[in-house]
Short mmCIF file of C-alpha atoms in Angstrom, two decimals:
data_model
loop_
_atom_site.label_atom_id
_atom_site.label_comp_id
_atom_site.label_asym_id
_atom_site.label_seq_id
_atom_site.Cartn_x
_atom_site.Cartn_y
_atom_site.Cartn_z
CA MET M 1 -69.51 -14.09 -17.74
CA ASP M 2 -66.92 -15.39 -15.53
CA LEU M 3 -64.18 -17.94 -17.14
CA PRO M 4 -63.73 -21.31 -15.52
CA GLU M 5 -60.74 -21.52 -13.25
CA ASN M 6 -58.58 -23.29 -14.75
CA ARG M 7 -58.50 -21.29 -17.79
CA SER M 8 -58.42 -18.38 -15.38
CA ASP M 9 -55.18 -19.40 -13.54
CA ASP M 10 -53.48 -19.94 -17.73
CA ARG M 11 -54.23 -16.66 -18.75
CA PHE M 12 -52.78 -15.26 -15.55
CA LYS M 13 -49.78 -18.01 -16.33
CA ILE M 14 -49.37 -16.83 -20.07
CA PHE M 15 -49.52 -13.00 -19.07
CA LEU M 16 -46.80 -13.85 -16.43
CA ARG M 17 -44.48 -15.39 -18.76
CA ILE M 18 -45.25 -12.60 -21.53
CA PHE M 19 -44.05 -9.80 -18.93
CA ALA M 20 -41.06 -11.63 -17.83
CA LYS M 21 -39.97 -11.70 -21.20
CA LEU M 22 -40.82 -7.72 -21.74
CA PHE M 23 -39.14 -7.21 -18.37
CA LEU M 24 -35.64 -9.21 -19.78
CA TYR M 25 -35.14 -8.00 -23.38
CA LEU M 26 -36.08 -4.09 -22.22
CA LYS M 27 -33.08 -5.01 -19.99
CA ASN M 28 -30.98 -6.44 -22.24
CA PHE M 29 -30.98 -3.77 -24.68
CA ASN M 30 -30.70 -1.47 -22.10
CA ARG M 31 -27.53 -3.47 -21.47
CA PHE M 32 -26.10 -3.92 -24.76
CA SER M 33 -27.34 -0.99 -26.05
CA THR M 34 -25.88 1.39 -23.94
CA GLY M 35 -24.13 -0.34 -20.69
CA PHE M 36 -24.72 2.22 -18.03
CA ASP M 37 -27.54 4.53 -17.16
CA MET M 38 -27.94 8.00 -18.87
CA GLY M 39 -28.94 9.78 -16.16
CA ALA M 40 -26.67 13.36 -15.34
CA ILE M 41 -22.34 12.64 -14.88
CA LEU M 42 -19.75 15.25 -12.54
CA LEU M 43 -16.90 14.44 -13.61
CA LYS M 44 -14.77 15.74 -10.25
CA ASN M 45 -11.25 17.07 -9.73
CA ILE M 46 -10.14 15.94 -13.57
CA LYS M 47 -8.05 18.33 -16.26
CA VAL M 48 -9.20 19.12 -19.42
CA ALA M 49 -6.69 18.63 -22.40
CA GLY M 50 -5.06 21.22 -23.40
CA ARG M 51 -6.07 23.39 -20.57
CA GLY M 52 -3.01 23.39 -18.17
CA ASP M 53 -2.63 21.27 -14.64
CA ASP M 54 -5.58 22.59 -13.51
CA GLU M 55 -8.05 20.75 -12.27
CA VAL M 56 -12.16 21.19 -13.01
CA ASP M 57 -15.32 19.50 -12.06
CA ILE M 58 -17.66 19.06 -15.44
CA LEU M 59 -20.88 18.75 -14.96
CA ILE M 60 -22.52 16.36 -17.75
CA ASP M 61 -26.96 15.93 -18.10
CA GLY M 62 -29.48 16.05 -21.04
CA GLY M 63 -26.95 15.07 -23.47
CA LEU M 64 -24.61 18.71 -23.38
CA ILE M 65 -22.04 19.78 -21.34
CA MET M 66 -23.54 21.73 -19.04
CA LYS M 67 -21.32 23.61 -16.80
CA ILE M 68 -17.41 23.54 -15.92
CA THR M 69 -15.70 25.04 -13.16
CA PRO M 70 -12.41 25.39 -11.11
CA ALA M 71 -12.37 21.54 -8.58
CA ALA M 72 -13.77 22.48 -4.95
CA GLN M 73 -9.94 22.17 -3.46
CA HIS M 74 -9.25 25.48 -5.86
CA ALA M 75 -12.43 27.13 -4.13
CA GLU M 76 -10.28 29.44 -2.49
CA GLU M 77 -7.40 30.27 -4.88
CA THR M 78 -10.16 31.02 -7.42
CA GLY M 79 -13.08 32.33 -5.05
CA ALA M 80 -15.01 29.36 -6.76
CA GLY M 81 -16.06 26.28 -5.40
CA GLY M 82 -16.65 23.10 -7.49
CA CYS M 83 -20.33 21.72 -9.83
CA THR M 84 -23.02 20.37 -7.04
CA ALA M 85 -24.30 17.20 -8.55
CA PRO M 86 -28.11 17.18 -9.00
CA ASP M 87 -29.69 14.50 -7.60
CA GLY M 88 -29.03 10.81 -9.20
CA ALA M 89 -26.67 12.29 -10.27
CA GLU M 90 -23.28 9.66 -10.87
CA VAL M 91 -20.45 11.44 -9.56
CA VAL M 92 -16.63 10.20 -10.62
CA ASP M 93 -13.38 10.82 -9.49
CA GLY M 94 -11.18 12.03 -11.73
CA LYS M 95 -8.27 12.71 -10.25
CA GLY M 96 -5.31 11.72 -12.75
CA LYS M 97 -7.19 12.05 -15.35
CA VAL M 98 -7.44 14.22 -18.66
CA ALA M 99 -10.49 14.61 -20.23
CA VAL M 100 -10.38 15.12 -24.18
CA PRO M 101 -12.96 16.07 -27.29
CA GLY M 102 -14.17 12.32 -28.35
CA PHE M 103 -12.25 11.34 -31.98
CA VAL M 104 -14.61 12.25 -35.09
CA ASN M 105 -13.06 9.28 -37.50
CA MET M 106 -15.15 11.61 -40.72
CA HIS M 107 -14.14 8.61 -43.37
CA THR M 108 -14.67 5.14 -42.96
CA HIS M 109 -16.03 1.82 -44.27
CA ALA M 110 -17.01 0.55 -40.58
CA ALA M 111 -18.05 -2.87 -41.84
CA MET M 112 -14.92 -3.46 -43.80
CA SER M 113 -13.41 -4.76 -39.76
CA LEU M 114 -14.78 -7.87 -40.55
CA MET M 115 -12.49 -7.98 -43.79
CA ARG M 116 -9.04 -7.17 -42.30
CA GLY M 117 -5.92 -9.07 -44.29
CA MET M 118 -7.98 -9.93 -47.25
CA GLY M 119 -6.77 -7.93 -49.90
CA GLU M 120 -3.30 -7.51 -48.94
CA ASP M 121 0.12 -6.45 -50.75
CA VAL M 122 -1.59 -5.91 -54.27
CA VAL M 123 -2.13 -2.57 -56.10
CA PHE M 124 -4.83 -0.12 -55.19
CA HIS M 125 -7.13 -0.90 -58.66
CA ASP M 126 -6.46 -4.54 -58.31
CA TRP M 127 -7.12 -4.17 -54.34
CA LEU M 128 -10.50 -2.69 -55.42
CA LYS M 129 -11.58 -5.17 -57.79
CA LYS M 130 -11.25 -7.78 -54.75
CA ILE M 131 -12.71 -5.36 -52.77
CA TRP M 132 -16.33 -5.15 -55.18
CA GLU M 133 -16.30 -8.73 -55.46
CA MET M 134 -15.92 -9.40 -52.21
CA GLU M 135 -18.95 -6.77 -51.38
CA SER M 136 -21.39 -8.74 -53.68
CA HIS M 137 -21.39 -11.18 -51.26
CA VAL M 138 -22.16 -9.24 -48.07
CA ASP M 139 -25.91 -8.41 -47.02
CA ALA M 140 -27.90 -6.81 -44.00
CA GLU M 141 -26.65 -9.13 -41.65
CA TYR M 142 -23.64 -8.92 -41.86
CA VAL M 143 -22.96 -5.08 -41.98
CA TYR M 144 -24.46 -5.22 -38.61
CA TRP M 145 -22.02 -7.56 -37.27
CA GLY M 146 -19.42 -5.55 -38.54
CA THR M 147 -20.33 -2.16 -37.47
CA LYS M 148 -21.01 -3.88 -34.23
CA VAL M 149 -16.80 -4.54 -34.10
CA ALA M 150 -15.96 -1.30 -35.91
CA CYS M 151 -18.10 0.29 -32.89
CA ILE M 152 -16.36 -1.87 -29.96
CA GLU M 153 -12.72 -0.87 -31.60
CA MET M 154 -13.63 2.78 -32.38
CA ALA M 155 -15.09 2.76 -28.91
CA LYS M 156 -11.42 1.85 -27.55
CA THR M 157 -9.62 4.10 -29.36
CA GLY M 158 -11.68 6.92 -28.32
CA THR M 159 -14.11 7.29 -31.60
CA THR M 160 -17.36 8.96 -30.07
CA THR M 161 -18.75 9.71 -34.15
CA PHE M 162 -18.06 8.33 -37.44
CA PHE M 163 -19.08 8.79 -41.16
CA ASP M 164 -19.65 6.21 -42.87
CA HIS M 165 -19.33 5.04 -46.49
CA TYR M 166 -21.19 1.95 -46.96
CA TRP M 167 -24.35 -0.59 -47.92
CA PHE M 168 -27.63 -1.80 -45.79
CA LEU M 169 -27.63 1.52 -44.00
CA PRO M 170 -30.46 0.89 -41.48
CA SER M 171 -28.53 -2.13 -39.88
CA ALA M 172 -25.31 -0.26 -39.49
CA ARG M 173 -28.08 2.39 -37.80
CA LYS M 174 -29.09 0.07 -35.09
CA ALA M 175 -25.35 -1.50 -34.85
CA ALA M 176 -24.37 1.95 -33.84
CA GLU M 177 -27.45 2.89 -31.68
CA GLU M 178 -26.69 -0.31 -29.99
CA ALA M 179 -22.98 0.88 -29.08
CA GLY M 180 -23.69 4.25 -28.49
CA VAL M 181 -21.32 5.40 -30.71
CA ARG M 182 -22.71 8.16 -33.23
CA PRO M 183 -23.51 7.09 -36.85
CA VAL M 184 -23.50 9.63 -39.78
CA LEU M 185 -24.18 7.10 -42.69
CA SER M 186 -24.03 7.61 -46.49
CA TYR M 187 -26.38 5.54 -48.79
CA VAL M 188 -23.60 5.28 -51.67
CA MET M 189 -24.09 5.84 -54.67
CA LEU M 190 -22.13 3.55 -57.20
CA ASP M 191 -23.86 2.86 -60.55
CA LYS M 192 -20.57 1.44 -62.99
CA PHE M 193 -22.08 3.67 -65.46
CA ASP M 194 -24.89 1.04 -65.79
CA ARG M 195 -28.82 3.09 -65.47
CA GLN M 196 -30.19 0.12 -64.55
CA ALA M 197 -28.09 0.27 -61.36
CA ALA M 198 -28.38 3.94 -61.26
CA MET M 199 -32.29 4.37 -61.21
CA ARG M 200 -32.28 1.10 -58.50
CA GLN M 201 -29.60 3.44 -56.23
CA ARG M 202 -31.78 6.25 -56.52
CA SER M 203 -35.41 4.77 -55.51
CA GLU M 204 -33.26 3.55 -53.03
CA CYS M 205 -31.26 6.38 -51.86
CA GLU M 206 -35.16 8.29 -51.54
CA ASP M 207 -36.51 5.43 -49.66
CA ILE M 208 -34.02 5.18 -47.00
CA TYR M 209 -34.03 8.96 -46.68
CA ARG M 210 -37.77 8.86 -46.08
CA GLN M 211 -36.99 6.07 -43.25
CA SER M 212 -34.14 8.55 -41.40
CA LEU M 213 -36.74 10.69 -40.89
CA ASP M 214 -37.80 8.71 -37.70
CA TRP M 215 -33.72 7.83 -36.70
CA GLY M 216 -33.78 8.67 -33.09
CA TRP M 217 -29.97 8.31 -33.41
CA GLY M 218 -27.56 8.60 -36.44
CA LYS M 219 -27.41 11.31 -39.41
CA PHE M 220 -28.72 10.14 -43.03
CA ALA M 221 -25.74 12.01 -45.55
CA VAL M 222 -25.81 10.50 -49.66
CA GLY M 223 -22.34 9.66 -50.89
CA ILE M 224 -20.81 9.22 -54.21
CA HIS M 225 -18.43 6.62 -54.65
CA SER M 226 -15.94 8.40 -56.92
CA ILE M 227 -15.83 10.04 -60.33
CA TYR M 228 -14.54 6.79 -62.08
CA SER M 229 -16.93 4.91 -60.92
CA VAL M 230 -20.15 7.06 -60.90
CA SER M 231 -21.96 8.84 -64.19
CA ARG M 232 -22.08 12.33 -64.36
CA GLU M 233 -25.75 12.13 -64.70
CA THR M 234 -25.91 10.14 -60.53
CA ILE M 235 -23.11 11.97 -59.50
CA LEU M 236 -25.87 15.51 -61.28
CA TRP M 237 -28.75 13.69 -59.53
CA THR M 238 -27.39 13.18 -56.13
CA ALA M 239 -26.37 16.41 -55.98
CA ASP M 240 -29.20 18.26 -56.59
CA PHE M 241 -30.75 15.52 -53.75
CA ALA M 242 -28.63 16.03 -51.06
CA ARG M 243 -28.90 19.75 -51.75
CA SER M 244 -32.58 19.77 -51.90
CA HIS M 245 -32.83 17.72 -48.49
CA GLY M 246 -30.38 19.40 -46.75
CA LEU M 247 -27.98 16.49 -46.16
CA LYS M 248 -23.44 15.92 -46.68
CA ILE M 249 -22.09 14.89 -49.37
CA HIS M 250 -20.10 12.07 -48.41
CA ILE M 251 -16.97 11.06 -51.92
CA HIS M 252 -13.41 9.61 -52.55
CA LEU M 253 -11.99 12.18 -54.74
CA CYS M 254 -8.20 11.93 -55.86
CA GLU M 255 -6.61 9.06 -53.80
CA THR M 256 -4.77 8.40 -56.61
CA GLU M 257 -2.36 9.55 -59.29
CA ARG M 258 -3.68 6.76 -62.18
CA GLU M 259 -8.15 8.16 -60.88
CA VAL M 260 -6.23 11.84 -61.98
CA ARG M 261 -4.54 10.74 -65.51
CA ASP M 262 -7.50 9.29 -66.17
CA CYS M 263 -10.15 11.95 -65.63
CA ILE M 264 -7.72 14.23 -67.84
CA ARG M 265 -7.91 11.79 -70.23
CA GLU M 266 -11.74 11.44 -70.11
CA HIS M 267 -12.82 14.74 -69.14
CA GLY M 268 -9.89 16.95 -69.95
CA ALA M 269 -9.59 18.11 -66.45
CA THR M 270 -9.20 16.89 -63.23
CA PRO M 271 -11.34 14.87 -60.36
CA VAL M 272 -11.74 18.69 -58.79
CA ARG M 273 -11.88 21.02 -61.37
CA TYR M 274 -14.49 18.19 -63.32
CA ALA M 275 -16.70 18.07 -59.86
CA GLU M 276 -16.39 21.84 -59.61
CA ASP M 277 -17.84 22.44 -63.43
CA LEU M 278 -20.63 19.81 -62.59
CA GLY M 279 -21.19 21.99 -59.37
CA LEU M 280 -20.61 19.21 -57.09
CA LEU M 281 -18.12 21.13 -54.11
CA GLY M 282 -19.04 23.48 -51.42
CA PRO M 283 -19.53 23.17 -47.49
CA ASP M 284 -21.42 20.18 -47.36
CA VAL M 285 -18.85 18.23 -48.94
CA VAL M 286 -16.52 15.67 -47.61
CA ALA M 287 -13.81 14.50 -49.48
CA ALA M 288 -12.04 11.90 -48.62
CA HIS M 289 -8.00 11.23 -49.22
CA THR M 290 -7.41 14.95 -51.73
CA LEU M 291 -4.14 13.61 -52.53
CA TRP M 292 -2.38 14.39 -55.77
CA LEU M 293 -4.18 17.64 -55.93
CA SER M 294 -2.66 20.78 -58.34
CA PRO M 295 -2.52 24.03 -56.80
CA GLU M 296 -5.24 25.07 -58.56
CA ASP M 297 -7.61 22.12 -57.21
CA THR M 298 -6.14 22.76 -53.47
CA GLY M 299 -7.62 26.36 -54.63
CA ILE M 300 -10.57 25.05 -55.74
CA LEU M 301 -11.47 23.09 -52.58
CA GLY M 302 -10.52 26.10 -50.59
CA LYS M 303 -12.49 28.49 -52.05
CA ARG M 304 -15.79 26.12 -52.12
CA LYS M 305 -15.18 25.47 -48.25
CA VAL M 306 -14.96 21.69 -48.87
CA SER M 307 -14.25 19.22 -46.04
CA CYS M 308 -10.81 17.26 -47.16
CA VAL M 309 -9.71 13.69 -44.82
CA HIS M 310 -6.47 12.78 -44.81
CA ASN M 311 -6.25 9.33 -44.36
CA ILE M 312 -2.47 8.31 -44.22
CA ASN M 313 -2.04 5.11 -43.23
CA SER M 314 -4.55 3.65 -45.97
CA ASN M 315 -2.70 5.70 -48.37
CA LEU M 316 -0.04 4.24 -47.19
CA LYS M 317 -1.08 0.90 -47.53
CA LEU M 318 -2.00 1.12 -50.74
CA ALA M 319 0.78 3.02 -52.24
CA SER M 320 -1.26 5.43 -53.21
CA GLY M 321 0.79 8.14 -51.76
CA TYR M 322 2.21 10.31 -48.81
CA ARG M 323 2.61 13.84 -50.03
CA PHE M 324 -0.68 15.21 -48.56
CA PRO M 325 -0.70 18.73 -49.07
CA TYR M 326 -2.03 19.84 -45.94
CA SER M 327 -0.77 23.13 -45.11
CA GLU M 328 -1.57 24.54 -49.20
CA LEU M 329 -5.69 23.43 -48.09
CA LYS M 330 -5.53 24.83 -44.59
CA GLU M 331 -3.61 28.19 -46.15
CA ALA M 332 -6.49 27.72 -48.96
CA GLY M 333 -9.88 28.27 -46.49
CA ALA M 334 -10.95 24.17 -47.05
CA ASN M 335 -11.77 22.36 -43.34
CA VAL M 336 -8.70 19.68 -42.71
CA CYS M 337 -10.01 16.34 -40.96
CA ILE M 338 -8.85 12.74 -40.53
CA GLY M 339 -10.01 9.33 -40.52
CA THR M 340 -9.15 5.67 -40.88
CA ASP M 341 -10.67 4.41 -44.21
CA GLY M 342 -11.81 0.97 -43.65
CA CYS M 343 -10.61 -2.42 -42.25
CA ALA M 344 -9.59 -3.68 -45.46
CA SER M 345 -7.23 -0.97 -46.23
CA SER M 346 -5.52 0.07 -42.80
CA ASN M 347 -6.25 -2.57 -41.13
CA ASN M 348 -7.87 -0.91 -37.85
CA LEU M 349 -9.62 2.31 -36.41
CA ASP M 350 -7.45 3.98 -34.32
CA ILE M 351 -7.94 7.66 -34.84
CA LEU M 352 -4.32 8.25 -32.53
CA GLU M 353 -2.43 5.91 -34.74
CA ALA M 354 -3.54 8.20 -37.70
CA MET M 355 -2.30 10.91 -36.25
CA LYS M 356 0.82 10.23 -35.47
CA THR M 357 1.46 8.71 -38.55
CA ALA M 358 0.21 11.52 -40.45
CA ALA M 359 1.67 14.47 -38.24
CA MET M 360 5.62 12.29 -38.34
CA VAL M 361 4.95 11.77 -42.57
CA GLN M 362 3.90 15.26 -42.94
CA LYS M 363 6.90 16.57 -41.27
CA ALA M 364 9.24 13.77 -43.11
CA TRP M 365 8.92 14.59 -46.29
CA ARG M 366 8.21 18.74 -46.00
CA GLY M 367 11.70 18.29 -43.89
CA ASP M 368 10.01 20.65 -41.63
CA PRO M 369 9.60 19.46 -38.15
CA THR M 370 6.92 22.04 -37.67
CA ALA M 371 4.26 20.89 -39.99
CA MET M 372 1.16 19.73 -38.03
CA PRO M 373 1.08 20.93 -34.55
CA LEU M 374 -0.19 19.04 -32.04
CA ASP M 375 -3.18 22.01 -31.84
CA GLU M 376 -3.83 22.11 -35.41
CA LEU M 377 -4.00 17.93 -35.50
CA MET M 378 -5.89 17.05 -32.44
CA ALA M 379 -8.29 19.81 -34.78
CA MET M 380 -8.57 17.26 -37.34
CA ALA M 381 -9.47 14.30 -35.18
CA THR M 382 -11.64 16.25 -33.10
CA SER M 383 -13.49 20.05 -33.96
CA ASN M 384 -12.70 19.98 -37.79
CA GLY M 385 -15.37 17.11 -37.76
CA ALA M 386 -18.07 17.83 -35.33
CA ASP M 387 -18.15 20.98 -36.98
CA ALA M 388 -18.11 19.75 -40.45
CA LEU M 389 -21.04 17.17 -39.77
CA GLY M 390 -22.89 19.65 -37.20
CA THR M 391 -22.95 16.94 -34.03
CA GLY M 392 -22.08 19.97 -31.84
CA ALA M 393 -18.84 18.36 -30.37
CA GLY M 394 -15.68 18.41 -30.74
CA ARG M 395 -14.85 20.73 -27.54
CA ILE M 396 -14.99 20.53 -24.55
CA GLU M 397 -16.74 23.85 -23.10
CA GLU M 398 -20.28 24.63 -21.89
CA GLY M 399 -23.14 23.68 -24.27
CA ARG M 400 -21.62 21.47 -26.26
CA THR M 401 -22.34 18.31 -26.83
CA ALA M 402 -21.17 15.89 -24.29
CA ASP M 403 -18.86 13.81 -26.03
CA LEU M 404 -15.55 12.68 -24.72
CA MET M 405 -12.60 10.43 -23.13
CA ILE M 406 -11.16 10.03 -19.79
CA VAL M 407 -7.59 9.77 -20.39
CA ASP M 408 -5.63 7.81 -17.87
CA THR M 409 -2.41 9.08 -17.19
CA ASP M 410 -1.54 6.76 -14.05
CA SER M 411 1.44 5.30 -16.87
CA THR M 412 5.26 5.88 -18.06
CA PHE M 413 4.17 7.28 -20.53
CA PHE M 414 2.94 10.61 -18.95
CA LEU M 415 5.51 10.24 -16.43
CA SER M 416 7.37 13.65 -18.55
CA PRO M 417 6.47 16.81 -17.65
CA GLY M 418 6.13 17.26 -21.19
CA SER M 419 2.97 18.69 -22.39
CA PHE M 420 0.36 16.43 -22.49
CA LEU M 421 -0.96 16.51 -26.33
CA ALA M 422 2.95 15.21 -27.02
CA ASN M 423 2.63 12.41 -24.54
CA PHE M 424 -0.66 11.47 -25.90
CA ILE M 425 0.00 11.46 -29.19
CA TYR M 426 3.64 10.47 -29.51
CA SER M 427 4.25 8.27 -26.88
CA ALA M 428 1.36 6.40 -25.76
CA HIS M 429 -1.38 3.96 -27.19
CA SER M 430 -4.81 3.95 -27.30
CA ASP M 431 -5.02 1.72 -24.27
CA CYS M 432 -4.51 4.37 -22.36
CA ILE M 433 -8.37 5.68 -22.96
CA ASP M 434 -10.29 4.43 -19.65
CA SER M 435 -13.49 5.52 -20.29
CA VAL M 436 -15.93 6.97 -23.17
CA ILE M 437 -18.75 9.38 -22.96
CA CYS M 438 -20.53 9.53 -26.13
CA GLY M 439 -24.53 12.19 -26.32
CA GLY M 440 -23.69 12.08 -22.34
CA ARG M 441 -23.76 8.41 -21.60
CA PHE M 442 -21.09 6.01 -20.58
CA ILE M 443 -20.38 3.86 -24.44
CA MET M 444 -17.39 2.23 -21.88
CA ARG M 445 -16.06 2.64 -18.60
CA GLY M 446 -12.50 1.51 -17.62
CA ARG M 447 -11.91 -0.41 -20.75
CA ARG M 448 -15.02 -2.84 -20.14
CA ILE M 449 -17.59 -2.73 -23.53
CA PRO M 450 -21.10 -4.72 -22.32
CA GLY M 451 -21.53 -7.36 -25.03
CA GLU M 452 -18.45 -7.66 -26.47
CA GLU M 453 -18.16 -10.90 -26.18
CA GLU M 454 -21.83 -11.35 -27.20
CA VAL M 455 -20.26 -9.43 -30.23
CA ILE M 456 -17.28 -11.39 -31.29
CA ARG M 457 -19.59 -14.40 -31.25
CA GLY M 458 -22.11 -12.75 -33.20
CA ALA M 459 -19.63 -11.78 -35.83
CA ARG M 460 -18.14 -14.96 -36.43
CA GLU M 461 -21.05 -16.80 -36.84
CA VAL M 462 -21.98 -14.46 -39.84
CA LEU M 463 -18.34 -15.10 -41.32
CA SER M 464 -19.04 -18.87 -40.82
CA ARG M 465 -22.27 -17.65 -43.22
CA VAL M 466 -20.83 -15.10 -45.75
CA LYS M 467 -18.15 -16.97 -48.15
CA LEU M 468 -16.31 -13.66 -48.99
CA MET M 469 -13.58 -15.75 -50.86
#
């Protein structure tokens, strides 16, 4: 039966309104989540860090680095021309710029971006109590906006992957997906030796793991806060759960001298030996800090191929220590990486700054200017972390995941004929990073990140509601 004319008109108008809202939503979501199209990208006439002054063309498609060839102007010398852009590809002139693998921040607490300056000038264990008190007020919306803020900062400082150790994982994952930064998210076990809390956390961990099987962006991992805040039973359960599902394990380990002393008193062993005796350590473990180590500890971490993360700015700020045993861990066989820790301790998420500080402190306390050379420092910040997390990124090579930054060398910092890496790490600042590509798509271009103003507004609104202090 035909509808009366007026009812037909009303339904048609309703349909148009719904269609218009859906179109605007999808348009806004694409702008807010990636900011730029995800088609093929051809970077023309660009240099690659660590490969001298020869310019190349880099073809990116399907999230991968598909082809690297000498730039067209070198065709006569090399016998090979530049890449040909496929139909619909965006061609970007990289003249005067250098492609660098995206940084991998191997230990952070992203949503702590909204806790900067809130625990200053206090000793570590008092600081930790203060943080735990503030975190009792944190909710999913807070973590969402805090992670959004962190992703803006990470993109602007060249980080394409971060290994997070925090709460409300679905909210953090959503924020990272919208920003286009790749997250590996640890569900943190922190039972404080309370059995009810342990049972609740186990159930929640299992539930979020099941949810993660449908994640289109990001990886799930498990976290153990530390040996001084998590029961033996929960550590054993977490290790078993992780290994039965092929997950990474993320733990704070040997961060402070007091942690080591207390562990020896309570368990008759250092934290590393205690973890080893529990069967926790292995190549699937990422241990943050690993600062206070005995020679035996270093040997164990190397033998078990643990990824050890240096968090120099956090360690210095909280006076946890500064003698990170980089050479010893590397020689023992450990995979040494770099991280920022959370902004409540390090105050920013700038890996480039952390690299410079790490190298200079290492050289100073050893009295050895050859300690932590440039190529090893770059590996700590890129390929070592990418290998540990299995992202397929970390190097600018054909077939690799297309995570990279584009550094603009048109500044005073790069005038010297000194090596690019020296000028990049020791002289320049992260504002020389012009653009960032993660997973084959631009997440920042010309220092511009779409939606940044909305994120700042949203963060301010959630901070007005969530009273941390």
